[in-house]
PDB file of C-alpha atoms in Angstrom:
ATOM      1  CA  UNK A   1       0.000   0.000   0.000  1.00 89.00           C
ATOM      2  CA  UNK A   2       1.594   3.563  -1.111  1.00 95.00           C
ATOM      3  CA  UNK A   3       0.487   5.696   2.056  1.00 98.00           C
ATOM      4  CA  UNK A   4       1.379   9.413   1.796  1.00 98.00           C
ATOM      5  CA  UNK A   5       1.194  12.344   4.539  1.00 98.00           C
ATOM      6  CA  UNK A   6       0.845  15.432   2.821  1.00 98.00           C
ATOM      7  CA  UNK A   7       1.983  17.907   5.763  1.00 98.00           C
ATOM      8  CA  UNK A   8       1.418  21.764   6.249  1.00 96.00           C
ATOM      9  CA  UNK A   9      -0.261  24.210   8.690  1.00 96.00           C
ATOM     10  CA  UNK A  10      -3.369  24.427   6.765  1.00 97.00           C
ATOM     11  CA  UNK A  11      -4.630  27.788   8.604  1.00 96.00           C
ATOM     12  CA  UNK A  12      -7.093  27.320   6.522  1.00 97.00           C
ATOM     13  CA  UNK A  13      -7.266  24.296   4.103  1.00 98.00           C
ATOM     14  CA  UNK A  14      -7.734  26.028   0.895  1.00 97.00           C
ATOM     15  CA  UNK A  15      -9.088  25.233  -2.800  1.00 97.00           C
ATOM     16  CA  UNK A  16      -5.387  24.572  -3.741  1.00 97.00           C
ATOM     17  CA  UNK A  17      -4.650  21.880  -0.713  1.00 98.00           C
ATOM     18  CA  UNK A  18      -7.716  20.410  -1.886  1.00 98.00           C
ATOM     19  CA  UNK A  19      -6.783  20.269  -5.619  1.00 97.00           C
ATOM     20  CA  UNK A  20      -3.368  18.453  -4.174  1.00 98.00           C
ATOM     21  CA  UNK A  21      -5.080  15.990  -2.059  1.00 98.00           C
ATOM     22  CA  UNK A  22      -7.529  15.179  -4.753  1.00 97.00           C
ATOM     23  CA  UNK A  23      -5.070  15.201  -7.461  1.00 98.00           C
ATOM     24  CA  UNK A  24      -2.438  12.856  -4.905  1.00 98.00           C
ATOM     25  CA  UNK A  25      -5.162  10.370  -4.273  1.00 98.00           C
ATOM     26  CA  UNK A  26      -5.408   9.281  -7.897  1.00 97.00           C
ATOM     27  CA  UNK A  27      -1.969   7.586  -7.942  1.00 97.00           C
ATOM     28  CA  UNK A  28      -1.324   7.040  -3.945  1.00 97.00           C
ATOM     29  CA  UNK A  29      -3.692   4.417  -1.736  1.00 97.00           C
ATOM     30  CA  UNK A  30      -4.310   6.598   1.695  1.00 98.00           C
ATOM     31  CA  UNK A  31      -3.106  10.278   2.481  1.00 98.00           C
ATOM     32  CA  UNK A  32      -2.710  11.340   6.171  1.00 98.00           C
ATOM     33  CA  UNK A  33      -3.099  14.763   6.205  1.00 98.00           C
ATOM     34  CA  UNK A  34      -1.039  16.000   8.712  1.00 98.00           C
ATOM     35  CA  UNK A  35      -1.641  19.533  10.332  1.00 98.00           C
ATOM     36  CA  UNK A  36       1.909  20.584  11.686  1.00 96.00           C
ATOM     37  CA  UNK A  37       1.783  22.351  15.459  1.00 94.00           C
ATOM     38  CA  UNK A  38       4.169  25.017  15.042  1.00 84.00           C
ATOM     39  CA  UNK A  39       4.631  26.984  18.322  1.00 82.00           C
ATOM     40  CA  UNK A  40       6.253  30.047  16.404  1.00 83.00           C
ATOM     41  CA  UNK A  41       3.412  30.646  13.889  1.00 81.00           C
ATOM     42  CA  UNK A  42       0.570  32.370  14.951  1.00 86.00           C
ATOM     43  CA  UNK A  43      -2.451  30.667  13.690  1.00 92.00           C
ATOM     44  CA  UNK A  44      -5.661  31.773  13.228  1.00 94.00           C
ATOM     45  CA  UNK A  45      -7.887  28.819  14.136  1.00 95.00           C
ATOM     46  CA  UNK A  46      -6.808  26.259  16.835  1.00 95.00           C
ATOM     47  CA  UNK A  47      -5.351  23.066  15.749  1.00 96.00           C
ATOM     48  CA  UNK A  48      -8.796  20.927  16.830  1.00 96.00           C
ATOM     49  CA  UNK A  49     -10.902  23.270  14.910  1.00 97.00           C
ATOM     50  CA  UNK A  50      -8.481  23.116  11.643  1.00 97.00           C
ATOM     51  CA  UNK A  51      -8.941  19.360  12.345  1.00 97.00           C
ATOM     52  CA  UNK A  52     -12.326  19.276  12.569  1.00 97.00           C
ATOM     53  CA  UNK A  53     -12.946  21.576   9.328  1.00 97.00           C
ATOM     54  CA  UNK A  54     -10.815  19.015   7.673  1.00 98.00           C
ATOM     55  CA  UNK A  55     -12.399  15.742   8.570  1.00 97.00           C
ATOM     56  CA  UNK A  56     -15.449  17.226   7.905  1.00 97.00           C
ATOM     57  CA  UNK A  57     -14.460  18.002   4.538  1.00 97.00           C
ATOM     58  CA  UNK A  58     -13.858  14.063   4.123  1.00 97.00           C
ATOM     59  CA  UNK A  59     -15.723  12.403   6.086  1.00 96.00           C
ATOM     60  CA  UNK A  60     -17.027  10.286   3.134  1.00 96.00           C
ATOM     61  CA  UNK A  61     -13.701   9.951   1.402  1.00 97.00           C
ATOM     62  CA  UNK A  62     -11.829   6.694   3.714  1.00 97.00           C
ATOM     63  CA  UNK A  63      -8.308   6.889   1.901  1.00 98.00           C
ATOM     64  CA  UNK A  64      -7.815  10.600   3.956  1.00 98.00           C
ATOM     65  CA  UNK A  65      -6.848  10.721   7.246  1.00 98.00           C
ATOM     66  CA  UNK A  66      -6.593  13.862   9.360  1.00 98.00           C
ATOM     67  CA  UNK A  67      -4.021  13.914  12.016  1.00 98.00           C
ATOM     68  CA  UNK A  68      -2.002  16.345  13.679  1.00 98.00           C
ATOM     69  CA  UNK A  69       1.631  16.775  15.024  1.00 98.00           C
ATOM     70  CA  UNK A  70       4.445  18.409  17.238  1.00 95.00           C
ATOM     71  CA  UNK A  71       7.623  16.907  15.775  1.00 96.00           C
ATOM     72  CA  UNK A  72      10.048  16.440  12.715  1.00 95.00           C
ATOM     73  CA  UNK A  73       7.628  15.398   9.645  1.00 96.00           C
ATOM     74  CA  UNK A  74      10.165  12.846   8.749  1.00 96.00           C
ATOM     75  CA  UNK A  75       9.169  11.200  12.324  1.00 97.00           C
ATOM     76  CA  UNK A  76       5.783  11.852  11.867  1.00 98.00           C
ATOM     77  CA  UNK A  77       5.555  10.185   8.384  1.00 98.00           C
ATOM     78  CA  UNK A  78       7.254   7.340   9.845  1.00 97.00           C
ATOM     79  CA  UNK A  79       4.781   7.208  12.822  1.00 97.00           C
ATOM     80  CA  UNK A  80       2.138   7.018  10.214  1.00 97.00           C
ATOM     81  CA  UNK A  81       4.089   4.257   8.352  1.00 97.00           C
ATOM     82  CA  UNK A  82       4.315   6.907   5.290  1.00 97.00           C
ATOM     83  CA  UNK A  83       6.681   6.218   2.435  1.00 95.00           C
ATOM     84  CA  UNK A  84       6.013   9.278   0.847  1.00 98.00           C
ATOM     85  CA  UNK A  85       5.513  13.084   1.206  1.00 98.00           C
ATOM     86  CA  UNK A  86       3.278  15.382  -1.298  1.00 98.00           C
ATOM     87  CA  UNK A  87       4.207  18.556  -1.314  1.00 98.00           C
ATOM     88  CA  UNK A  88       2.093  21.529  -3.521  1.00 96.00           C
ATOM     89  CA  UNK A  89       4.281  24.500  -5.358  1.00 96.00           C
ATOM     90  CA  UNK A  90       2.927  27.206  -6.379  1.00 94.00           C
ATOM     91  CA  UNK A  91       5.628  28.995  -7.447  1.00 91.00           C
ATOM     92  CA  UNK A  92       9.959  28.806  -8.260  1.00 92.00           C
ATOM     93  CA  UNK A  93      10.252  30.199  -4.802  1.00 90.00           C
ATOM     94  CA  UNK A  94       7.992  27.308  -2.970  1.00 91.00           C
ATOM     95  CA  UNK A  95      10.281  24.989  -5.454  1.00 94.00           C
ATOM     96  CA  UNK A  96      13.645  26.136  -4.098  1.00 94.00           C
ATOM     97  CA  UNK A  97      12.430  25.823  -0.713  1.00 94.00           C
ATOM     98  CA  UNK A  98      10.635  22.039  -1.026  1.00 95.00           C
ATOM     99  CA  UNK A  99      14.175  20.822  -2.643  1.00 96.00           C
ATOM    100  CA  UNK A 100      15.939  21.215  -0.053  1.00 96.00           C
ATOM    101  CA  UNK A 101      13.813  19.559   2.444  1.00 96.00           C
ATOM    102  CA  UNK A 102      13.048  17.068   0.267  1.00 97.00           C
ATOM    103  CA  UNK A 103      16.687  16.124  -0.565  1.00 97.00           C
ATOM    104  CA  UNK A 104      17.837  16.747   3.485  1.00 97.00           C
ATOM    105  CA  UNK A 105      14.500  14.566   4.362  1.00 96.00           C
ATOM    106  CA  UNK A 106      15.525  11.398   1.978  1.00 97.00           C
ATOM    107  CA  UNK A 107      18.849  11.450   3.040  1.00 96.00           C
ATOM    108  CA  UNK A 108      18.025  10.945   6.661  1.00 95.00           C
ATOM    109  CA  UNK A 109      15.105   8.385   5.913  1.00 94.00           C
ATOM    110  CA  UNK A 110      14.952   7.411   2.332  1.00 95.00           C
ATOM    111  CA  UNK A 111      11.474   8.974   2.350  1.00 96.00           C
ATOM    112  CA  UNK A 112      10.826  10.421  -1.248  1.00 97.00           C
ATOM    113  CA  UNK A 113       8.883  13.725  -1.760  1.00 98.00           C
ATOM    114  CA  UNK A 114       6.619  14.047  -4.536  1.00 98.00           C
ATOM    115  CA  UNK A 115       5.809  17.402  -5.578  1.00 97.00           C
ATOM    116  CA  UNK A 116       2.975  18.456  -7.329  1.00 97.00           C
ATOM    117  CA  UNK A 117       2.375  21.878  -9.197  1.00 95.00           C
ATOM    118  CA  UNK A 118      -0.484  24.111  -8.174  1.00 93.00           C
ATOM    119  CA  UNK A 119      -3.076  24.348 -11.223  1.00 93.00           C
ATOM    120  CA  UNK A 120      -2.270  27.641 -13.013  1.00 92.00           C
ATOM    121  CA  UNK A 121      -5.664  29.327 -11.310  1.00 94.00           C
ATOM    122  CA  UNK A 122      -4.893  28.323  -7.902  1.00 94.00           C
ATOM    123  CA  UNK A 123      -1.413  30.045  -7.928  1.00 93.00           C
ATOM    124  CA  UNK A 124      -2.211  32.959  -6.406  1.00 93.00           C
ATOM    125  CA  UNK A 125      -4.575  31.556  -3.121  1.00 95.00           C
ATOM    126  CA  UNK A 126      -2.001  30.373  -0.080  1.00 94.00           C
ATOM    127  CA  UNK A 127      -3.144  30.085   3.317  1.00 94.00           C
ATOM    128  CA  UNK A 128      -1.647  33.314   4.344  1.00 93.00           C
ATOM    129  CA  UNK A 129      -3.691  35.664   2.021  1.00 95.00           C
ATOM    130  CA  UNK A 130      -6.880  34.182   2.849  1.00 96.00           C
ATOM    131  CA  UNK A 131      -6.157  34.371   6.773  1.00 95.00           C
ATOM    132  CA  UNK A 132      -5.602  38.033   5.842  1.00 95.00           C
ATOM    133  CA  UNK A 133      -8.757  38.561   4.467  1.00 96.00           C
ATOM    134  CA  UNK A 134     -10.316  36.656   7.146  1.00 95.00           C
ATOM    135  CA  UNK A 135      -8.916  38.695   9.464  1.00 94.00           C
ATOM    136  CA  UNK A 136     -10.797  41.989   7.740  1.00 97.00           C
ATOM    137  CA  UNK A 137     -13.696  39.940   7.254  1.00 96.00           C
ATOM    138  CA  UNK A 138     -13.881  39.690   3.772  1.00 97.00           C
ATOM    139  CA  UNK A 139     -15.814  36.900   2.131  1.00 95.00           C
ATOM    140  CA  UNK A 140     -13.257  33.734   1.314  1.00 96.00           C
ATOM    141  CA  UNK A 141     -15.986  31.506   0.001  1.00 96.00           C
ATOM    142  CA  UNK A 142     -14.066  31.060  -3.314  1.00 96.00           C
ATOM    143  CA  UNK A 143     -11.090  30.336  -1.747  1.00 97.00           C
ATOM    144  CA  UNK A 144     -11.607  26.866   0.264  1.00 97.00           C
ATOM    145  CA  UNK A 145     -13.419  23.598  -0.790  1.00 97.00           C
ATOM    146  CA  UNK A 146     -17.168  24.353  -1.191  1.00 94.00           C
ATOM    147  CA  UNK A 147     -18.881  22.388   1.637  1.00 88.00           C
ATOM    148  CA  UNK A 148     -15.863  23.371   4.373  1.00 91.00           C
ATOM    149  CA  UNK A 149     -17.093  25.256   7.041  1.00 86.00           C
ATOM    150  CA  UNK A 150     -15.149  27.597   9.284  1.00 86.00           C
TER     151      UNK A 150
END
């Protein structure tokens, strides 16, 4: 079985996460989504409601799994018996950035990184815009999976 985590913050999970977790499950058996607890970031929503929001989102779909972590994704993947990482880029500067962690991670476990480009009209949506707008109260209906709620 090819069993993937396909890590991040996901403050919120947005159209493009979805597109890569959609996209990842035709070629890989289960995906653990796993939402990363990252003391120095300030978040906007708590890590159990980001979870929640999440499994919601699948609760019909039994190849995703929704987990979340405090430690090294390399341990975490391993914890969750994960041979692989999937990784979205949206741009040359996301690229540049993934390498590296991809090439440090395989080197310490052997775990390969598979990176998947962001569909050309989800380049510009990122977690960090739409927090922004959340954060003025702007409408971000368009910019996460239609049946998420916040």
């Amino acid at each position: 079985m090819r069993r993937a985590i396909f890590p991040g913050t996901f403050d919120p999970f947005t159209i493009g996460h979805y597109s890569v977790v959609n996209r990842a499950l035709t070629f890989i058996d289960e995906i653990v989504i796993g939402i990363g607890i990252n003391e120095n970031k300030n978040t906007y929503f708590p890590t159990e409601k980001r979870e929640e929001m999440i499994r919601n989102l699948y609760w019909n779909e039994p190849h995703v799994i929704v987990q979340s972590y405090d430690c090294l994704t390399i341990d975490f993947a391993k914890q969750m018996n994960a041979n692989l990482i999937i990784r979205g880029i949206r741009t040359v500067k996301d690229f540049e950035y993934e390498e590296t962690i991809a090439d440090i991670n395989r080197k310490l476990t052997g775990i390969e990184t598979i990176l998947l480009f962001t569909e050309p009209e989800l380049t510009c949506v990122s977690s960090t815009t739409v927090r922004e707008l959340l954060q003025y109260g702007k409408d971000i209906s368009m910019f996460i999976p239609k049946g998420m709620e916040l």
